mmCIF file with all atom_site columns, C-alpha atoms in Angstrom:
data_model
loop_
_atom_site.group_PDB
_atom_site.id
_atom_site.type_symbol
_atom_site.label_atom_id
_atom_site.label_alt_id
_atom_site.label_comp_id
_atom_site.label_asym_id
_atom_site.label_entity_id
_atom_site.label_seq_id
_atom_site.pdbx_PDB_ins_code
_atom_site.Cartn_x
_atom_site.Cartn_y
_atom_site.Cartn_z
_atom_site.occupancy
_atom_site.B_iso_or_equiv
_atom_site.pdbx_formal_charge
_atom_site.auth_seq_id
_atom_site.auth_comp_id
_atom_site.auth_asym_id
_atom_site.auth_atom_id
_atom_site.pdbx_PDB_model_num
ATOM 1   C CA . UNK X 1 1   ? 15.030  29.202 27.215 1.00 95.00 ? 1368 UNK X CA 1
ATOM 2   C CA . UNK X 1 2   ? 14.761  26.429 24.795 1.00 98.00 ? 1369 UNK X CA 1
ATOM 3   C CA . UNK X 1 3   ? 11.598  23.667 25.805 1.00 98.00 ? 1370 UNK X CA 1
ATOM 4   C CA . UNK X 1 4   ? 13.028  20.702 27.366 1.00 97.00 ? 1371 UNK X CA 1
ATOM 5   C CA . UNK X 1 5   ? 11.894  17.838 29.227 1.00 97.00 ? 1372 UNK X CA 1
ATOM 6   C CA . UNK X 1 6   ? 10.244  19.625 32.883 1.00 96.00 ? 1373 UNK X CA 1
ATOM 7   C CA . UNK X 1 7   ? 10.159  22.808 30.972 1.00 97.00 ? 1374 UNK X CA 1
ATOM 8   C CA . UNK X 1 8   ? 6.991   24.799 32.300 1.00 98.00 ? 1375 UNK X CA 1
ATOM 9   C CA . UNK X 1 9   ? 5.094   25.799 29.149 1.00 98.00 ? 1376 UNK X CA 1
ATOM 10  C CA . UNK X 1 10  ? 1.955   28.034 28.013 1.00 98.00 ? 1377 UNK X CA 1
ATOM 11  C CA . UNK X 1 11  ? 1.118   28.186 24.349 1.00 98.00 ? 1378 UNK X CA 1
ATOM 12  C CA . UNK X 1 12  ? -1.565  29.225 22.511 1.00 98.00 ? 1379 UNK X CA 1
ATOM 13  C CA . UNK X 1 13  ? -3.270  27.463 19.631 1.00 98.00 ? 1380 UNK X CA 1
ATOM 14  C CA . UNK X 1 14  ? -5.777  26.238 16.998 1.00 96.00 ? 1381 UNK X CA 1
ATOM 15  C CA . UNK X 1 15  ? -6.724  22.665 16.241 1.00 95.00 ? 1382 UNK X CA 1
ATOM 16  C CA . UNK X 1 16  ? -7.615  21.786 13.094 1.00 94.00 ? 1383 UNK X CA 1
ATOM 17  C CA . UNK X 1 17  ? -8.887  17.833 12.151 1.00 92.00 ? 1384 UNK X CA 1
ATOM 18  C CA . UNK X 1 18  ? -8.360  16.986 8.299  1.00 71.00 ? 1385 UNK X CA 1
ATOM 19  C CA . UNK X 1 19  ? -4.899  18.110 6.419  1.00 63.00 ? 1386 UNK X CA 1
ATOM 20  C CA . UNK X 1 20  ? -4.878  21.609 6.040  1.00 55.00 ? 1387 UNK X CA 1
ATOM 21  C CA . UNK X 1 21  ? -7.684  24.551 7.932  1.00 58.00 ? 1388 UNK X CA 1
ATOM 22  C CA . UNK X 1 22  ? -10.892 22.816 7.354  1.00 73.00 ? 1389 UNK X CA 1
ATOM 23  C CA . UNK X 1 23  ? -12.625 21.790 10.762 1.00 84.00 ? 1390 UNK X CA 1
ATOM 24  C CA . UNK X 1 24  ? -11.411 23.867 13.868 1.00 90.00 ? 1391 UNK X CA 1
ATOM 25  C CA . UNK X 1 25  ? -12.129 21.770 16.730 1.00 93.00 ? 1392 UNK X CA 1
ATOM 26  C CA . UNK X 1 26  ? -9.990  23.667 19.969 1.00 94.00 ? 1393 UNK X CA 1
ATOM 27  C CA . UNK X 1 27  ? -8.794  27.015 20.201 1.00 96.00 ? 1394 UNK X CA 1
ATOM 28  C CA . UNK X 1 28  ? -6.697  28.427 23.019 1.00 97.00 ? 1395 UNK X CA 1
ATOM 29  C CA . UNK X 1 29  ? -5.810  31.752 23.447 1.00 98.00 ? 1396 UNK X CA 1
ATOM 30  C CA . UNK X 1 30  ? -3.596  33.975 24.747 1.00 97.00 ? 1397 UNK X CA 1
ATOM 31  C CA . UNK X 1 31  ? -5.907  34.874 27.677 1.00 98.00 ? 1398 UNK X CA 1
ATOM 32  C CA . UNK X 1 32  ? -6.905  31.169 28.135 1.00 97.00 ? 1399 UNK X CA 1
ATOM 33  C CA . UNK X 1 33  ? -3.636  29.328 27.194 1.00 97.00 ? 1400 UNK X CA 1
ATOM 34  C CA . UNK X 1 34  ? -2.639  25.748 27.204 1.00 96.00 ? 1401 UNK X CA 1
ATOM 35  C CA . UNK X 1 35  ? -0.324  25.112 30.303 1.00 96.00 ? 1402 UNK X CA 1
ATOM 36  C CA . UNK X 1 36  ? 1.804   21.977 30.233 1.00 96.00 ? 1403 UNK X CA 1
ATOM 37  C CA . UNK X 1 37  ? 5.452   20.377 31.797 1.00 96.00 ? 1404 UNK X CA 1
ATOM 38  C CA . UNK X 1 38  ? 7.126   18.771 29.144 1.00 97.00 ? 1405 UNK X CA 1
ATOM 39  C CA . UNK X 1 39  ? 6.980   14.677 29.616 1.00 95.00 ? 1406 UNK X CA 1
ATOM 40  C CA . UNK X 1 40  ? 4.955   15.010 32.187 1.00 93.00 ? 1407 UNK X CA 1
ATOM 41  C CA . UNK X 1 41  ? 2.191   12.210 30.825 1.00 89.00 ? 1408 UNK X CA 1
ATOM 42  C CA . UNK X 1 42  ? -0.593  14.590 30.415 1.00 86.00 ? 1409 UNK X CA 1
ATOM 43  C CA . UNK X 1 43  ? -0.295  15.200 26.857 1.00 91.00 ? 1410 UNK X CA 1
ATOM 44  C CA . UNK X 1 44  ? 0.005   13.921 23.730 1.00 95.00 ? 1411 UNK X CA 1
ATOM 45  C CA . UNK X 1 45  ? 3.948   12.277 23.116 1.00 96.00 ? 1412 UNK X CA 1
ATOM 46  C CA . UNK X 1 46  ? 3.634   13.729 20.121 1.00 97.00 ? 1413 UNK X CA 1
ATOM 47  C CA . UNK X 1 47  ? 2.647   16.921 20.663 1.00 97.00 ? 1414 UNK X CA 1
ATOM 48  C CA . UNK X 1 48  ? 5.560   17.621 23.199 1.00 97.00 ? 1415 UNK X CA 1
ATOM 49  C CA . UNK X 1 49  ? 7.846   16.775 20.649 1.00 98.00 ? 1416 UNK X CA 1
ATOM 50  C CA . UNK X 1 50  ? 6.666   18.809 18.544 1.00 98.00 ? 1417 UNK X CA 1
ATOM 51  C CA . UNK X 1 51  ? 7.493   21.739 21.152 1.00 98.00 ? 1418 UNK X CA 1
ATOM 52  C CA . UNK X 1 52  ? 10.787  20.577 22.112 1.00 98.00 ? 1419 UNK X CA 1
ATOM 53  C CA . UNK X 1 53  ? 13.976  23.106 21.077 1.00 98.00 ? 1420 UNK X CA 1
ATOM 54  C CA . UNK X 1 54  ? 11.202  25.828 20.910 1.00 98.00 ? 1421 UNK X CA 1
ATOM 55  C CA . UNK X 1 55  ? 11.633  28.883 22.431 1.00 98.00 ? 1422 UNK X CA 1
ATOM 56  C CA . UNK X 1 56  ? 8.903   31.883 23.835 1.00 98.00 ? 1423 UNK X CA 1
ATOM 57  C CA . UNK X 1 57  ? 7.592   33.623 20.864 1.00 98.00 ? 1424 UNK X CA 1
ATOM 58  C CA . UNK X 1 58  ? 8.462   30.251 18.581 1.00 99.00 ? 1425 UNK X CA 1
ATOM 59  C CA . UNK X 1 59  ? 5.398   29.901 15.968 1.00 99.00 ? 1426 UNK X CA 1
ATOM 60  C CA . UNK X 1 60  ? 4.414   26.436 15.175 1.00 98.00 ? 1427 UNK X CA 1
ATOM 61  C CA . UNK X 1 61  ? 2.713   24.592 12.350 1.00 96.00 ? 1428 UNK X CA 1
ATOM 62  C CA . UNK X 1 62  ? 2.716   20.804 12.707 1.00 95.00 ? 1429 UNK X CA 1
ATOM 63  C CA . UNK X 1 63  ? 0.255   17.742 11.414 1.00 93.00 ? 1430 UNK X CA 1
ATOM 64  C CA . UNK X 1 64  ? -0.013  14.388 13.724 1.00 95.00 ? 1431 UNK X CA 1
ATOM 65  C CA . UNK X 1 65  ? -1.529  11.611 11.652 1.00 95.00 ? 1432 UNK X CA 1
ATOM 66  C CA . UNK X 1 66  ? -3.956  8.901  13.911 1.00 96.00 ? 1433 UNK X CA 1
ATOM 67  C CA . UNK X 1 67  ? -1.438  7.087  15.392 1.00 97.00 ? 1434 UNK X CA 1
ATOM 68  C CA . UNK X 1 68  ? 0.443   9.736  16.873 1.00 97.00 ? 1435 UNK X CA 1
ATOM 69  C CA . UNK X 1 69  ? -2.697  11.048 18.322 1.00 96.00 ? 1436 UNK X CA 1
ATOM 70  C CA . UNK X 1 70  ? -5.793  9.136  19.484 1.00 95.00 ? 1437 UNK X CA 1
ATOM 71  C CA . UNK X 1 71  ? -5.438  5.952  17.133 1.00 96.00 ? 1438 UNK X CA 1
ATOM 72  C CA . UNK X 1 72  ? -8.364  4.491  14.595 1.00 97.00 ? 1439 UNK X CA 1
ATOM 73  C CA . UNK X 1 73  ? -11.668 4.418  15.513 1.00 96.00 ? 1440 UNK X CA 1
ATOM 74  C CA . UNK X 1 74  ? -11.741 0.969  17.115 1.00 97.00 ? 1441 UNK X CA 1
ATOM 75  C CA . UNK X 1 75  ? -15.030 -1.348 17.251 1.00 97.00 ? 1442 UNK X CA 1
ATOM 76  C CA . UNK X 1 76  ? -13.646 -2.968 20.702 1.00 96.00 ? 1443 UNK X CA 1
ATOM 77  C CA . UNK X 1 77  ? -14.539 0.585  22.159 1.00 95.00 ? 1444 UNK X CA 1
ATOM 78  C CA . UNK X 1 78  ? -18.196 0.677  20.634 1.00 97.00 ? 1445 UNK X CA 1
ATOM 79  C CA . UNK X 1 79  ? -20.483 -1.339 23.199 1.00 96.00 ? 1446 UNK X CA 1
ATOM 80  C CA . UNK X 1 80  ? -24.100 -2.466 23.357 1.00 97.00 ? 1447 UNK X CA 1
ATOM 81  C CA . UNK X 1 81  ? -25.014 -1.918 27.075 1.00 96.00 ? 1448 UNK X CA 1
ATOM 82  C CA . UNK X 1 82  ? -28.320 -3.199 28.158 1.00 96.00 ? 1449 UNK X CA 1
ATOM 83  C CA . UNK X 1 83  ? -30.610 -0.285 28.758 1.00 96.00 ? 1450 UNK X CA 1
ATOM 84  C CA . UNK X 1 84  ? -31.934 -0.603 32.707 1.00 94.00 ? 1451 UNK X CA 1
ATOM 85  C CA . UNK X 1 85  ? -28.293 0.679  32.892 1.00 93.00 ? 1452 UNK X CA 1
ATOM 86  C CA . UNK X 1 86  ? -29.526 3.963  32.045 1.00 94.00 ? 1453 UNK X CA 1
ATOM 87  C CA . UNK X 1 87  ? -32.633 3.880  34.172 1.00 93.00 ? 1454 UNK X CA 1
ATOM 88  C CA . UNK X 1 88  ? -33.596 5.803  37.456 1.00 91.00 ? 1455 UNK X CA 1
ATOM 89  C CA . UNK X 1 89  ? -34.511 3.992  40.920 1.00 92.00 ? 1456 UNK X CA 1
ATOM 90  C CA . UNK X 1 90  ? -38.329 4.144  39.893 1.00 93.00 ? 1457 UNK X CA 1
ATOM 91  C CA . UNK X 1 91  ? -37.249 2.541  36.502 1.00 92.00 ? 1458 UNK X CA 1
ATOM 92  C CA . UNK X 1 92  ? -37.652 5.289  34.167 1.00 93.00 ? 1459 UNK X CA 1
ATOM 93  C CA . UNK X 1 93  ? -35.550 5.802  31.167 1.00 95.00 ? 1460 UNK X CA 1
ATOM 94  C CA . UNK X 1 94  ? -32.836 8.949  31.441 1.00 93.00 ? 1461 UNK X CA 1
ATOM 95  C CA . UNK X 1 95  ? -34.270 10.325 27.964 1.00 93.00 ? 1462 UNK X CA 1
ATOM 96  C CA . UNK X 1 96  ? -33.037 13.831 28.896 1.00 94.00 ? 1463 UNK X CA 1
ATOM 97  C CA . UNK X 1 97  ? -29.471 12.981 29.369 1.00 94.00 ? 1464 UNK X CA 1
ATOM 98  C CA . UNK X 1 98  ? -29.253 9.737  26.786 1.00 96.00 ? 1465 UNK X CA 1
ATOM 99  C CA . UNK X 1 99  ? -30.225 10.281 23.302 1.00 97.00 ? 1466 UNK X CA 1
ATOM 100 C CA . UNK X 1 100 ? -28.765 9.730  20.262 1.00 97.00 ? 1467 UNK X CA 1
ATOM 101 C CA . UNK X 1 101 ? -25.661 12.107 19.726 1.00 96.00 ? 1468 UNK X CA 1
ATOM 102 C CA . UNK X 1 102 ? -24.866 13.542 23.146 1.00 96.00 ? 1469 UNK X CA 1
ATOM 103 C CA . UNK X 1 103 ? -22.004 12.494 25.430 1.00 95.00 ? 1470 UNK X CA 1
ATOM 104 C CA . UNK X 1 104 ? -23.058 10.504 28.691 1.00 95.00 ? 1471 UNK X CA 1
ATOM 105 C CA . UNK X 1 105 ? -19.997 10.262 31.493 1.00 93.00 ? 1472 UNK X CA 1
ATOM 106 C CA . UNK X 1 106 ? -19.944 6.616  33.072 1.00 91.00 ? 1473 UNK X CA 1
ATOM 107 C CA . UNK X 1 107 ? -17.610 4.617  35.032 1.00 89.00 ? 1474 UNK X CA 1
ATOM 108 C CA . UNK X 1 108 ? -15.929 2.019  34.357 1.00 86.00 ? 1475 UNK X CA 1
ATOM 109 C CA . UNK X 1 109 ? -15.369 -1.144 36.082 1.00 88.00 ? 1476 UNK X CA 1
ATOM 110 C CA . UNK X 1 110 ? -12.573 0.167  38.080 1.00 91.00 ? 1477 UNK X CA 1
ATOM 111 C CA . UNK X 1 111 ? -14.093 3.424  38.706 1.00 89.00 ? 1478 UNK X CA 1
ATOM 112 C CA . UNK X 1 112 ? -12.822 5.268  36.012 1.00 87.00 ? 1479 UNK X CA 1
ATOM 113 C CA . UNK X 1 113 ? -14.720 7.898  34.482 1.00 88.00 ? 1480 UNK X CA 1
ATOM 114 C CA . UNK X 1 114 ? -15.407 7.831  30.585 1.00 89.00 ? 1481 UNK X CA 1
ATOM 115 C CA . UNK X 1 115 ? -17.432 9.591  28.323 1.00 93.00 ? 1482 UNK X CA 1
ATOM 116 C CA . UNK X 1 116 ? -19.274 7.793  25.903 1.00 95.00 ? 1483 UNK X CA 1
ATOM 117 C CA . UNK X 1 117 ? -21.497 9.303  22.636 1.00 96.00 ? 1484 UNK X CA 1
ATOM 118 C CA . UNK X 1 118 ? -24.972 7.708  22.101 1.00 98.00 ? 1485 UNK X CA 1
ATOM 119 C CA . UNK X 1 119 ? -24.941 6.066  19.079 1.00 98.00 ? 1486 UNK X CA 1
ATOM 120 C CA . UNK X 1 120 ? -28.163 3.903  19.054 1.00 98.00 ? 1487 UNK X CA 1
ATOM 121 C CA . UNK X 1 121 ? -30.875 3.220  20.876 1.00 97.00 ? 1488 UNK X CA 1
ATOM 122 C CA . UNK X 1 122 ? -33.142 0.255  20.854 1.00 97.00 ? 1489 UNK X CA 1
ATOM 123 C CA . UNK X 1 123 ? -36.188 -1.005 23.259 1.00 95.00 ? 1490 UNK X CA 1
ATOM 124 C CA . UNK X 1 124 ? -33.761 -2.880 25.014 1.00 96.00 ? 1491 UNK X CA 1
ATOM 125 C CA . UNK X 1 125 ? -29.783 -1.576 24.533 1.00 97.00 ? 1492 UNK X CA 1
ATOM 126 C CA . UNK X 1 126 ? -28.351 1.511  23.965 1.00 98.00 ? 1493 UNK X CA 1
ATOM 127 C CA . UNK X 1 127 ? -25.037 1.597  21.758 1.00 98.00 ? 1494 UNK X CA 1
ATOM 128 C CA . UNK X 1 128 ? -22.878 3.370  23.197 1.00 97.00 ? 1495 UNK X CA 1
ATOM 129 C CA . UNK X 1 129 ? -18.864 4.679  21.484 1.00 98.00 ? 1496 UNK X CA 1
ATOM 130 C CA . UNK X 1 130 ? -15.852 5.379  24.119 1.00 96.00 ? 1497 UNK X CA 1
ATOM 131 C CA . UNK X 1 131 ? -13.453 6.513  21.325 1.00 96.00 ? 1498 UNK X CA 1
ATOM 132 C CA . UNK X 1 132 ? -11.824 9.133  21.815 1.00 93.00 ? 1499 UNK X CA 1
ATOM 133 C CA . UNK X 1 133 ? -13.922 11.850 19.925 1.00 91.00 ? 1500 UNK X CA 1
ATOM 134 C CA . UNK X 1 134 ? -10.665 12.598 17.977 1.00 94.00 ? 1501 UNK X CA 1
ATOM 135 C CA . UNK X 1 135 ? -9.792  8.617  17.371 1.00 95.00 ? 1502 UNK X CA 1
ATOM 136 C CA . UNK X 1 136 ? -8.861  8.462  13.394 1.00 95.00 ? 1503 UNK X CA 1
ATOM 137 C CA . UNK X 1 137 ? -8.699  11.997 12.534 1.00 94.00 ? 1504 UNK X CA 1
ATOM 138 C CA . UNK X 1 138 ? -5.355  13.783 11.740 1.00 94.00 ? 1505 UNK X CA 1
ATOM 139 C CA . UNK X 1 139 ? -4.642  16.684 13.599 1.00 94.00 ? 1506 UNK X CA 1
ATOM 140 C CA . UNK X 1 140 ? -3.427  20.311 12.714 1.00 93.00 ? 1507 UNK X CA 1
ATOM 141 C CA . UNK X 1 141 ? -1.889  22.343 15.151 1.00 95.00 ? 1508 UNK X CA 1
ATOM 142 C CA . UNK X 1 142 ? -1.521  26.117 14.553 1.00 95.00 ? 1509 UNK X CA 1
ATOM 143 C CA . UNK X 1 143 ? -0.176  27.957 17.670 1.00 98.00 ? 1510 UNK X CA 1
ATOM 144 C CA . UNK X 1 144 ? 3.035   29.699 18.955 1.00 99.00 ? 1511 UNK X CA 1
ATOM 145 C CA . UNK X 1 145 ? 4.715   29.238 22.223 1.00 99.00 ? 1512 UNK X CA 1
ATOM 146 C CA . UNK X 1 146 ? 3.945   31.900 24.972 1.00 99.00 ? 1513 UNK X CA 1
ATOM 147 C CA . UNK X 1 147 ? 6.703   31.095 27.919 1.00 98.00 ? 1514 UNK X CA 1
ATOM 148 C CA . UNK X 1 148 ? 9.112   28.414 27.822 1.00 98.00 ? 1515 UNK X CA 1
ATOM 149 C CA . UNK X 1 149 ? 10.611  27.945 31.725 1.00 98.00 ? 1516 UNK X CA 1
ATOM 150 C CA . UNK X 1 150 ? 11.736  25.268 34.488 1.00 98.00 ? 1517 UNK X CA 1
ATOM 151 C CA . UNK X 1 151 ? 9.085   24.285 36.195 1.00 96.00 ? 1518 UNK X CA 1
ATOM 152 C CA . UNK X 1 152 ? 8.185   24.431 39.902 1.00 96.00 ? 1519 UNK X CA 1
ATOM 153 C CA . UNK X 1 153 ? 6.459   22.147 41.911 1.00 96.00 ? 1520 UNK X CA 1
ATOM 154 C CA . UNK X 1 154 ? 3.956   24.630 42.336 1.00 96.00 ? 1521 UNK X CA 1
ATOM 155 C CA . UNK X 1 155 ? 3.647   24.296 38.877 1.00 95.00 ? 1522 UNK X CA 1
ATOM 156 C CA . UNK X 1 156 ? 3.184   20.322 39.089 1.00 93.00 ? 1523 UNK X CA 1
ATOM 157 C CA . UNK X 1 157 ? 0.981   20.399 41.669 1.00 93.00 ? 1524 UNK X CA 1
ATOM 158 C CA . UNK X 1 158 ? -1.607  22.689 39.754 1.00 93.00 ? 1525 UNK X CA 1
ATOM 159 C CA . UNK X 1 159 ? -1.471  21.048 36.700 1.00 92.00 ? 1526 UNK X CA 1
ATOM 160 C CA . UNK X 1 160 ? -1.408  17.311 38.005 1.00 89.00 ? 1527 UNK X CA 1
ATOM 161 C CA . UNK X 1 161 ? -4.699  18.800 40.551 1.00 88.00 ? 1528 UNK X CA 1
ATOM 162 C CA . UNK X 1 162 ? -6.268  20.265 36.383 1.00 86.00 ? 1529 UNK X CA 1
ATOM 163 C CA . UNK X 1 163 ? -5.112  17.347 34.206 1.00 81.00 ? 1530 UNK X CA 1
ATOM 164 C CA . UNK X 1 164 ? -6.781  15.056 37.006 1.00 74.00 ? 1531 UNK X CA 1
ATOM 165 C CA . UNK X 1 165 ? -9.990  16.763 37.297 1.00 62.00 ? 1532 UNK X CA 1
ATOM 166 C CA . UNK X 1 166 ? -9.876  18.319 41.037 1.00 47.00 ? 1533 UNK X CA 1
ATOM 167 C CA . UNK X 1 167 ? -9.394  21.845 39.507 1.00 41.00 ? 1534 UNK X CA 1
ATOM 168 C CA . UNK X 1 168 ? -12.680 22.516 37.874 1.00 36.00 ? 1535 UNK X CA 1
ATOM 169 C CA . UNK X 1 169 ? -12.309 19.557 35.927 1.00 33.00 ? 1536 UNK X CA 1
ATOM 170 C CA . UNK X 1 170 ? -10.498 19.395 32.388 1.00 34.00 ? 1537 UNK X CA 1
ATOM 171 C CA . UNK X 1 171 ? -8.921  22.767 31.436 1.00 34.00 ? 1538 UNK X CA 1
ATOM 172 C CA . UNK X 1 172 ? -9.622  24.195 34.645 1.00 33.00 ? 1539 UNK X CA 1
ATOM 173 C CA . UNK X 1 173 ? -12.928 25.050 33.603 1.00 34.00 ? 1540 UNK X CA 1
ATOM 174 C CA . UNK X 1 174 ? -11.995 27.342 31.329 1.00 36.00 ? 1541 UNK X CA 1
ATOM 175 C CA . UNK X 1 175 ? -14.250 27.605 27.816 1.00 36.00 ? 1542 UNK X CA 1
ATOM 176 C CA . UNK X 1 176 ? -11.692 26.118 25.043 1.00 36.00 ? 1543 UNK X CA 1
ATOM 177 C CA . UNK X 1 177 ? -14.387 25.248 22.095 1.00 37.00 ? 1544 UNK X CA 1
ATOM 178 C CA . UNK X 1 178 ? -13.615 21.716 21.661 1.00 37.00 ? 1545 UNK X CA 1
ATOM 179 C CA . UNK X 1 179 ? -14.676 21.297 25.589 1.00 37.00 ? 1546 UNK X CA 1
ATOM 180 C CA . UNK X 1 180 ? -12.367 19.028 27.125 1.00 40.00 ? 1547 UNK X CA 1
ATOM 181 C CA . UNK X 1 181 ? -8.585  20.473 25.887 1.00 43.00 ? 1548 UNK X CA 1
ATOM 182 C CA . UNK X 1 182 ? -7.793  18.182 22.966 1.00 44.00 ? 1549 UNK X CA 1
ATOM 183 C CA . UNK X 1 183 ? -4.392  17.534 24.014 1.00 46.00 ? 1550 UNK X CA 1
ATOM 184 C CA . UNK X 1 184 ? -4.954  16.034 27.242 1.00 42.00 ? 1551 UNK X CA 1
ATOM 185 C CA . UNK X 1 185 ? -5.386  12.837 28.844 1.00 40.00 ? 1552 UNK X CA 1
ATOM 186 C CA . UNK X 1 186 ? -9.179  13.314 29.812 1.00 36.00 ? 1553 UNK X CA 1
ATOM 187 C CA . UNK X 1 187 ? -11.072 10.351 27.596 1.00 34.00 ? 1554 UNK X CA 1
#
């Protein structure tokens, strides 16, 4: 079966940043594949399309530049957040879990969750970026297609449950090596 929009699909893959094999970044493999339903809004646009016409046992080889991925690295997403923010109800500083580097989930106003990196921290603020961690890198995909089929609803209802973070949280727990699966919607 050809992929087509609400085709069920698993592939298996390696992510690349950069133009040709220099950074790997996300792996998955035939015993931890990537599951998806075609125009569902989980994924990258881009990456679908990619996928589309493809078949089960299709190879694939494609490059997404910025703007067909996760945009340029953009300042209005770097923030200087006052650092009692990050303090504990007897006022002490979370040192363990914010340093300079490491990725600290908030939430936003609304109650979204986001994960920021530590960029800087002063005696007052701590600098926090909530680009994505791919934002103005081009991506290399590397992969072939595993099985190409309709999808069910049992099928939606898993993935929408993974994709949303009631499943074990991004890729259904499962140990891809870029952590949270590149392709999805988790930033």
């Amino acid at each position: 079966m050809k992929i087509t929009k609400d085709s069920y699909v698993t592939c298996e893959y390696e992510l690349y940043t950069g133009e040709g094999k220099e950074d790997i970044v996300e792996k998955a493999t035939p015993e931890a594949p990537l599951a998806l339903i075609i125009g569902a809004g989980f994924l990258l646009e881009a990456f679908e399309k990619q996928l589309m016409g493809l078949e089960a046992g299709d190879k694939f080889d494609f490059t997404l530049k910025p703007e067909e991925a996760y945009g340029e690295v953009s300042d209005a997403y770097i923030l200087e957040l006052e650092k009692d923010l990050f303090k504990n109800e007897e006022g002490e500083f979370h040192s363990d879990v914010v340093f300079e580097g490491n990725a600290v989930p908030m939430l936003d106003n609304q109650g979204n969750q986001l994960v920021g990196i530590v960029e800087k921290i002063t005696d007052d603020t701590v600098t926090m970026d909530f680009n994505h961690p791919l934002a103005g890198q081009t991506l290399h995909f590397i992969g072939s297609v595993l099985e190409a089929r309709p999808a069910t609803e049992e099928d939606r209802q898993r993935l929408t449950a993974q994709f949303s973070g009631h499943a074990g949280g991004c890729c259904d727990g499962d140990d891809h090596e870029g952590g949270c699966s590149c392709c999805s919607g988790c930033h």
